């Protein structure tokens, strides 16, 4: 009974959520688009001509926003490569790879898609399936962040940037430290579109050391 009550409350909150309404109105697949929009506008992350990799892209709202920002007079200037373990409905001009980012074989496919080009920006809204056991969950989150960091080290331009989703809790400070070893500038970001109750935060690393 309590679970049903919780689900009902979540649904009511969700339907009243201004970002959900805005997403429906503006054609975004999820309210998460506004998290990226807010961080992009604050940090000036995107401009036409960039090569951007979107990790954990399904259902596609970040890819939609990236495409909108790289459009110039109706033409895409730049490249967007997206990947997720889940299927994603096609987004125009976005190359999508379905697979598990934690698997070497899938990483090789992603490497092949990127090719010899250096990446300007890697964004990751990836979150592993959480069990509710904090120590296990933080280890999974840290692992996903480490993989994104390794990918960025290999593929980013020297002045490139990596934006990942993380969560406050045990292990968070270690993720920040690992970012500081790789980037000159490391900044935590909490967009307004991120729900207040959520421990979700984002970490931005800029300019490789």
PDB file of C-alpha atoms in Angstrom:
ATOM      1  CA  UNK A   1       0.000   0.000   0.000  1.00  0.00           C
ATOM      2  CA  UNK A   2       2.789   2.426   0.958  1.00  0.00           C
ATOM      3  CA  UNK A   3       4.485   1.769  -2.394  1.00  0.00           C
ATOM      4  CA  UNK A   4       1.289   2.622  -4.292  1.00  0.00           C
ATOM      5  CA  UNK A   5       0.963   5.805  -2.264  1.00  0.00           C
ATOM      6  CA  UNK A   6       4.557   6.717  -3.062  1.00  0.00           C
ATOM      7  CA  UNK A   7       4.069   6.004  -6.791  1.00  0.00           C
ATOM      8  CA  UNK A   8       0.894   8.089  -6.823  1.00  0.00           C
ATOM      9  CA  UNK A   9       2.668  10.987  -5.098  1.00  0.00           C
ATOM     10  CA  UNK A  10       5.574  10.748  -7.562  1.00  0.00           C
ATOM     11  CA  UNK A  11       3.162  10.803 -10.494  1.00  0.00           C
ATOM     12  CA  UNK A  12       1.323  13.855  -9.101  1.00  0.00           C
ATOM     13  CA  UNK A  13       4.625  15.687  -8.543  1.00  0.00           C
ATOM     14  CA  UNK A  14       5.813  14.641 -11.998  1.00  0.00           C
ATOM     15  CA  UNK A  15       2.689  15.946 -13.736  1.00  0.00           C
ATOM     16  CA  UNK A  16       2.904  19.271 -11.864  1.00  0.00           C
ATOM     17  CA  UNK A  17       6.629  19.607 -12.575  1.00  0.00           C
ATOM     18  CA  UNK A  18       7.217  22.771 -14.677  1.00  0.00           C
ATOM     19  CA  UNK A  19      10.153  21.118 -16.495  1.00  0.00           C
ATOM     20  CA  UNK A  20       7.964  18.161 -17.507  1.00  0.00           C
ATOM     21  CA  UNK A  21       5.407  20.603 -18.931  1.00  0.00           C
ATOM     22  CA  UNK A  22       8.137  22.571 -20.706  1.00  0.00           C
ATOM     23  CA  UNK A  23       9.622  19.378 -22.195  1.00  0.00           C
ATOM     24  CA  UNK A  24       6.205  18.370 -23.549  1.00  0.00           C
ATOM     25  CA  UNK A  25       5.705  21.827 -25.031  1.00  0.00           C
ATOM     26  CA  UNK A  26       9.179  22.106 -26.588  1.00  0.00           C
ATOM     27  CA  UNK A  27       9.366  18.526 -27.873  1.00  0.00           C
ATOM     28  CA  UNK A  28      12.031  17.147 -25.560  1.00  0.00           C
ATOM     29  CA  UNK A  29      11.748  13.491 -24.596  1.00  0.00           C
ATOM     30  CA  UNK A  30      12.586  14.118 -20.939  1.00  0.00           C
ATOM     31  CA  UNK A  31      12.902  16.993 -18.464  1.00  0.00           C
ATOM     32  CA  UNK A  32      16.637  16.139 -18.206  1.00  0.00           C
ATOM     33  CA  UNK A  33      17.213  18.331 -21.283  1.00  0.00           C
ATOM     34  CA  UNK A  34      16.864  21.393 -19.035  1.00  0.00           C
ATOM     35  CA  UNK A  35      19.656  20.210 -16.733  1.00  0.00           C
ATOM     36  CA  UNK A  36      22.046  20.209 -19.684  1.00  0.00           C
ATOM     37  CA  UNK A  37      20.617  23.481 -21.024  1.00  0.00           C
ATOM     38  CA  UNK A  38      21.176  25.220 -17.697  1.00  0.00           C
ATOM     39  CA  UNK A  39      24.732  23.916 -17.307  1.00  0.00           C
ATOM     40  CA  UNK A  40      25.564  24.762 -20.915  1.00  0.00           C
ATOM     41  CA  UNK A  41      24.269  28.320 -20.559  1.00  0.00           C
ATOM     42  CA  UNK A  42      26.176  28.831 -17.293  1.00  0.00           C
ATOM     43  CA  UNK A  43      29.444  27.263 -18.478  1.00  0.00           C
ATOM     44  CA  UNK A  44      29.354  27.975 -22.255  1.00  0.00           C
ATOM     45  CA  UNK A  45      30.002  24.330 -23.098  1.00  0.00           C
ATOM     46  CA  UNK A  46      28.642  24.126 -26.650  1.00  0.00           C
ATOM     47  CA  UNK A  47      29.201  25.855 -29.934  1.00  0.00           C
ATOM     48  CA  UNK A  48      28.737  24.794 -33.577  1.00  0.00           C
ATOM     49  CA  UNK A  49      31.585  22.768 -35.096  1.00  0.00           C
ATOM     50  CA  UNK A  50      32.132  20.547 -32.056  1.00  0.00           C
ATOM     51  CA  UNK A  51      32.432  16.780 -31.794  1.00  0.00           C
ATOM     52  CA  UNK A  52      30.351  15.714 -28.776  1.00  0.00           C
ATOM     53  CA  UNK A  53      29.909  12.260 -27.231  1.00  0.00           C
ATOM     54  CA  UNK A  54      26.722  11.660 -25.205  1.00  0.00           C
ATOM     55  CA  UNK A  55      27.063   8.689 -22.832  1.00  0.00           C
ATOM     56  CA  UNK A  56      23.921   7.164 -21.317  1.00  0.00           C
ATOM     57  CA  UNK A  57      21.876   8.996 -23.917  1.00  0.00           C
ATOM     58  CA  UNK A  58      18.465   7.219 -23.802  1.00  0.00           C
ATOM     59  CA  UNK A  59      15.716   8.365 -24.109  1.00  0.00           C
ATOM     60  CA  UNK A  60      17.535  11.091 -26.074  1.00  0.00           C
ATOM     61  CA  UNK A  61      16.733  14.495 -24.565  1.00  0.00           C
ATOM     62  CA  UNK A  62      20.408  15.430 -24.124  1.00  0.00           C
ATOM     63  CA  UNK A  63      21.117  14.407 -27.731  1.00  0.00           C
ATOM     64  CA  UNK A  64      18.148  16.534 -28.841  1.00  0.00           C
ATOM     65  CA  UNK A  65      19.520  19.543 -26.958  1.00  0.00           C
ATOM     66  CA  UNK A  66      23.052  18.984 -28.312  1.00  0.00           C
ATOM     67  CA  UNK A  67      21.675  18.857 -31.861  1.00  0.00           C
ATOM     68  CA  UNK A  68      19.696  22.071 -31.361  1.00  0.00           C
ATOM     69  CA  UNK A  69      22.852  23.841 -30.163  1.00  0.00           C
ATOM     70  CA  UNK A  70      24.994  22.619 -33.078  1.00  0.00           C
ATOM     71  CA  UNK A  71      22.442  23.583 -35.722  1.00  0.00           C
ATOM     72  CA  UNK A  72      23.395  26.582 -37.806  1.00  0.00           C
ATOM     73  CA  UNK A  73      20.829  27.825 -40.346  1.00  0.00           C
ATOM     74  CA  UNK A  74      19.156  24.407 -40.235  1.00  0.00           C
ATOM     75  CA  UNK A  75      22.392  22.484 -40.896  1.00  0.00           C
ATOM     76  CA  UNK A  76      24.268  20.502 -38.255  1.00  0.00           C
ATOM     77  CA  UNK A  77      27.757  21.891 -37.789  1.00  0.00           C
ATOM     78  CA  UNK A  78      29.713  19.271 -35.906  1.00  0.00           C
ATOM     79  CA  UNK A  79      29.158  15.636 -34.912  1.00  0.00           C
ATOM     80  CA  UNK A  80      27.188  13.964 -32.141  1.00  0.00           C
ATOM     81  CA  UNK A  81      27.801  10.352 -31.135  1.00  0.00           C
ATOM     82  CA  UNK A  82      25.434   8.888 -28.538  1.00  0.00           C
ATOM     83  CA  UNK A  83      25.433   5.582 -26.743  1.00  0.00           C
ATOM     84  CA  UNK A  84      23.322   3.726 -24.205  1.00  0.00           C
ATOM     85  CA  UNK A  85      22.686   0.191 -22.994  1.00  0.00           C
ATOM     86  CA  UNK A  86      18.991   0.832 -23.766  1.00  0.00           C
ATOM     87  CA  UNK A  87      17.542   1.360 -27.241  1.00  0.00           C
ATOM     88  CA  UNK A  88      16.989   4.980 -28.255  1.00  0.00           C
ATOM     89  CA  UNK A  89      14.599   6.282 -30.865  1.00  0.00           C
ATOM     90  CA  UNK A  90      16.625   7.991 -33.583  1.00  0.00           C
ATOM     91  CA  UNK A  91      17.475  11.673 -33.185  1.00  0.00           C
ATOM     92  CA  UNK A  92      18.196  13.372 -36.545  1.00  0.00           C
ATOM     93  CA  UNK A  93      21.943  13.850 -37.245  1.00  0.00           C
ATOM     94  CA  UNK A  94      22.938  11.797 -34.154  1.00  0.00           C
ATOM     95  CA  UNK A  95      24.943   8.563 -34.574  1.00  0.00           C
ATOM     96  CA  UNK A  96      23.705   6.097 -31.957  1.00  0.00           C
ATOM     97  CA  UNK A  97      25.467   3.006 -30.626  1.00  0.00           C
ATOM     98  CA  UNK A  98      23.548   0.610 -28.399  1.00  0.00           C
ATOM     99  CA  UNK A  99      25.707  -1.266 -25.912  1.00  0.00           C
ATOM    100  CA  UNK A 100      27.095  -1.440 -22.390  1.00  0.00           C
ATOM    101  CA  UNK A 101      29.776   1.202 -21.851  1.00  0.00           C
ATOM    102  CA  UNK A 102      31.452  -1.099 -19.298  1.00  0.00           C
ATOM    103  CA  UNK A 103      32.258  -3.742 -21.933  1.00  0.00           C
ATOM    104  CA  UNK A 104      35.567  -3.584 -23.832  1.00  0.00           C
ATOM    105  CA  UNK A 105      33.972  -4.712 -27.100  1.00  0.00           C
ATOM    106  CA  UNK A 106      31.443  -1.861 -26.961  1.00  0.00           C
ATOM    107  CA  UNK A 107      34.171   0.650 -26.101  1.00  0.00           C
ATOM    108  CA  UNK A 108      36.094  -0.491 -29.180  1.00  0.00           C
ATOM    109  CA  UNK A 109      33.014   0.186 -31.321  1.00  0.00           C
ATOM    110  CA  UNK A 110      32.723   3.644 -29.768  1.00  0.00           C
ATOM    111  CA  UNK A 111      36.443   4.272 -30.402  1.00  0.00           C
ATOM    112  CA  UNK A 112      35.909   3.300 -34.049  1.00  0.00           C
ATOM    113  CA  UNK A 113      32.994   5.759 -34.391  1.00  0.00           C
ATOM    114  CA  UNK A 114      35.069   8.596 -32.934  1.00  0.00           C
ATOM    115  CA  UNK A 115      37.954   7.642 -35.223  1.00  0.00           C
ATOM    116  CA  UNK A 116      41.046   9.843 -35.319  1.00  0.00           C
ATOM    117  CA  UNK A 117      39.094  12.989 -34.428  1.00  0.00           C
ATOM    118  CA  UNK A 118      39.598  14.525 -31.013  1.00  0.00           C
ATOM    119  CA  UNK A 119      36.451  15.175 -28.985  1.00  0.00           C
ATOM    120  CA  UNK A 120      35.500  18.647 -27.714  1.00  0.00           C
ATOM    121  CA  UNK A 121      32.991  17.561 -25.084  1.00  0.00           C
ATOM    122  CA  UNK A 122      31.917  14.308 -23.400  1.00  0.00           C
ATOM    123  CA  UNK A 123      28.626  14.445 -21.489  1.00  0.00           C
ATOM    124  CA  UNK A 124      27.351  11.605 -19.336  1.00  0.00           C
ATOM    125  CA  UNK A 125      23.934  11.315 -17.731  1.00  0.00           C
ATOM    126  CA  UNK A 126      24.667   7.641 -17.038  1.00  0.00           C
ATOM    127  CA  UNK A 127      23.451   6.202 -13.776  1.00  0.00           C
ATOM    128  CA  UNK A 128      23.820   2.506 -12.972  1.00  0.00           C
ATOM    129  CA  UNK A 129      20.842   0.566 -11.655  1.00  0.00           C
ATOM    130  CA  UNK A 130      20.844   1.327  -7.950  1.00  0.00           C
ATOM    131  CA  UNK A 131      20.186  -1.344  -5.330  1.00  0.00           C
ATOM    132  CA  UNK A 132      19.510   0.899  -2.330  1.00  0.00           C
ATOM    133  CA  UNK A 133      22.655  -0.436  -0.596  1.00  0.00           C
ATOM    134  CA  UNK A 134      24.731   2.729  -0.371  1.00  0.00           C
ATOM    135  CA  UNK A 135      28.230   1.196  -0.432  1.00  0.00           C
ATOM    136  CA  UNK A 136      27.417  -0.983  -3.462  1.00  0.00           C
ATOM    137  CA  UNK A 137      25.658   1.874  -5.269  1.00  0.00           C
ATOM    138  CA  UNK A 138      28.507   4.350  -4.713  1.00  0.00           C
ATOM    139  CA  UNK A 139      30.981   1.767  -6.050  1.00  0.00           C
ATOM    140  CA  UNK A 140      28.849   1.395  -9.216  1.00  0.00           C
ATOM    141  CA  UNK A 141      28.550   5.168  -9.648  1.00  0.00           C
ATOM    142  CA  UNK A 142      32.309   5.619  -9.131  1.00  0.00           C
ATOM    143  CA  UNK A 143      32.989   2.884 -11.715  1.00  0.00           C
ATOM    144  CA  UNK A 144      30.814   4.592 -14.344  1.00  0.00           C
ATOM    145  CA  UNK A 145      32.501   7.963 -13.625  1.00  0.00           C
ATOM    146  CA  UNK A 146      35.977   6.368 -13.863  1.00  0.00           C
ATOM    147  CA  UNK A 147      35.109   4.820 -17.239  1.00  0.00           C
ATOM    148  CA  UNK A 148      33.891   8.189 -18.542  1.00  0.00           C
ATOM    149  CA  UNK A 149      37.107   9.778 -17.228  1.00  0.00           C
ATOM    150  CA  UNK A 150      39.283   7.169 -18.961  1.00  0.00           C
ATOM    151  CA  UNK A 151      37.368   7.654 -22.208  1.00  0.00           C
ATOM    152  CA  UNK A 152      37.789  11.442 -21.944  1.00  0.00           C
ATOM    153  CA  UNK A 153      41.539  11.144 -21.265  1.00  0.00           C
ATOM    154  CA  UNK A 154      41.941   9.066 -24.423  1.00  0.00           C
ATOM    155  CA  UNK A 155      39.715  11.090 -26.744  1.00  0.00           C
ATOM    156  CA  UNK A 156      39.438  14.710 -25.579  1.00  0.00           C
ATOM    157  CA  UNK A 157      41.219  17.663 -27.121  1.00  0.00           C
ATOM    158  CA  UNK A 158      43.654  19.239 -24.616  1.00  0.00           C
ATOM    159  CA  UNK A 159      41.150  22.061 -23.975  1.00  0.00           C
ATOM    160  CA  UNK A 160      38.149  19.688 -23.979  1.00  0.00           C
ATOM    161  CA  UNK A 161      35.608  19.091 -21.216  1.00  0.00           C
ATOM    162  CA  UNK A 162      33.868  16.204 -19.475  1.00  0.00           C
ATOM    163  CA  UNK A 163      30.521  16.537 -17.696  1.00  0.00           C
ATOM    164  CA  UNK A 164      29.296  13.558 -15.651  1.00  0.00           C
ATOM    165  CA  UNK A 165      26.434  12.783 -13.321  1.00  0.00           C
ATOM    166  CA  UNK A 166      27.530  11.816  -9.809  1.00  0.00           C
ATOM    167  CA  UNK A 167      25.754  11.493  -6.463  1.00  0.00           C
ATOM    168  CA  UNK A 168      26.661  12.892  -3.059  1.00  0.00           C
ATOM    169  CA  UNK A 169      27.527  10.190  -0.575  1.00  0.00           C
ATOM    170  CA  UNK A 170      30.460   8.035   0.418  1.00  0.00           C
ATOM    171  CA  UNK A 171      32.851   7.846  -2.511  1.00  0.00           C
ATOM    172  CA  UNK A 172      31.905  11.248  -3.972  1.00  0.00           C
ATOM    173  CA  UNK A 173      35.099  12.948  -2.733  1.00  0.00           C
ATOM    174  CA  UNK A 174      37.183  10.205  -4.398  1.00  0.00           C
ATOM    175  CA  UNK A 175      35.448  10.896  -7.731  1.00  0.00           C
ATOM    176  CA  UNK A 176      36.261  14.605  -7.334  1.00  0.00           C
ATOM    177  CA  UNK A 177      39.913  13.736  -6.546  1.00  0.00           C
ATOM    178  CA  UNK A 178      40.184  11.521  -9.634  1.00  0.00           C
ATOM    179  CA  UNK A 179      38.862  14.438 -11.731  1.00  0.00           C
ATOM    180  CA  UNK A 180      41.421  16.787 -10.190  1.00  0.00           C
ATOM    181  CA  UNK A 181      44.227  14.456 -11.234  1.00  0.00           C
ATOM    182  CA  UNK A 182      43.094  14.710 -14.863  1.00  0.00           C
ATOM    183  CA  UNK A 183      41.703  18.260 -15.297  1.00  0.00           C
ATOM    184  CA  UNK A 184      42.986  21.748 -14.515  1.00  0.00           C
ATOM    185  CA  UNK A 185      39.492  22.992 -13.627  1.00  0.00           C
ATOM    186  CA  UNK A 186      36.968  20.852 -11.707  1.00  0.00           C
ATOM    187  CA  UNK A 187      33.581  22.235 -10.753  1.00  0.00           C
ATOM    188  CA  UNK A 188      30.483  20.673  -9.139  1.00  0.00           C
ATOM    189  CA  UNK A 189      27.193  21.819 -10.689  1.00  0.00           C
ATOM    190  CA  UNK A 190      23.633  21.433  -9.397  1.00  0.00           C
ATOM    191  CA  UNK A 191      21.181  22.733 -12.001  1.00  0.00           C
ATOM    192  CA  UNK A 192      17.783  23.966 -10.810  1.00  0.00           C
ATOM    193  CA  UNK A 193      16.143  21.306 -13.001  1.00  0.00           C
ATOM    194  CA  UNK A 194      17.758  18.652 -10.798  1.00  0.00           C
ATOM    195  CA  UNK A 195      15.156  17.778  -8.165  1.00  0.00           C
ATOM    196  CA  UNK A 196      15.864  19.228  -4.700  1.00  0.00           C
ATOM    197  CA  UNK A 197      15.331  15.887  -2.973  1.00  0.00           C
ATOM    198  CA  UNK A 198      17.862  14.189  -5.243  1.00  0.00           C
ATOM    199  CA  UNK A 199      21.499  13.690  -4.174  1.00  0.00           C
ATOM    200  CA  UNK A 200      22.348  13.970  -7.879  1.00  0.00           C
ATOM    201  CA  UNK A 201      25.024  16.468  -8.783  1.00  0.00           C
ATOM    202  CA  UNK A 202      27.165  16.961 -11.879  1.00  0.00           C
ATOM    203  CA  UNK A 203      30.933  17.272 -12.132  1.00  0.00           C
ATOM    204  CA  UNK A 204      32.579  19.310 -14.857  1.00  0.00           C
ATOM    205  CA  UNK A 205      36.235  18.867 -15.712  1.00  0.00           C
ATOM    206  CA  UNK A 206      37.911  21.227 -18.189  1.00  0.00           C
ATOM    207  CA  UNK A 207      41.351  21.351 -19.837  1.00  0.00           C
ATOM    208  CA  UNK A 208      43.435  18.203 -19.550  1.00  0.00           C
ATOM    209  CA  UNK A 209      46.564  18.363 -17.399  1.00  0.00           C
TER     210      UNK A 209
END
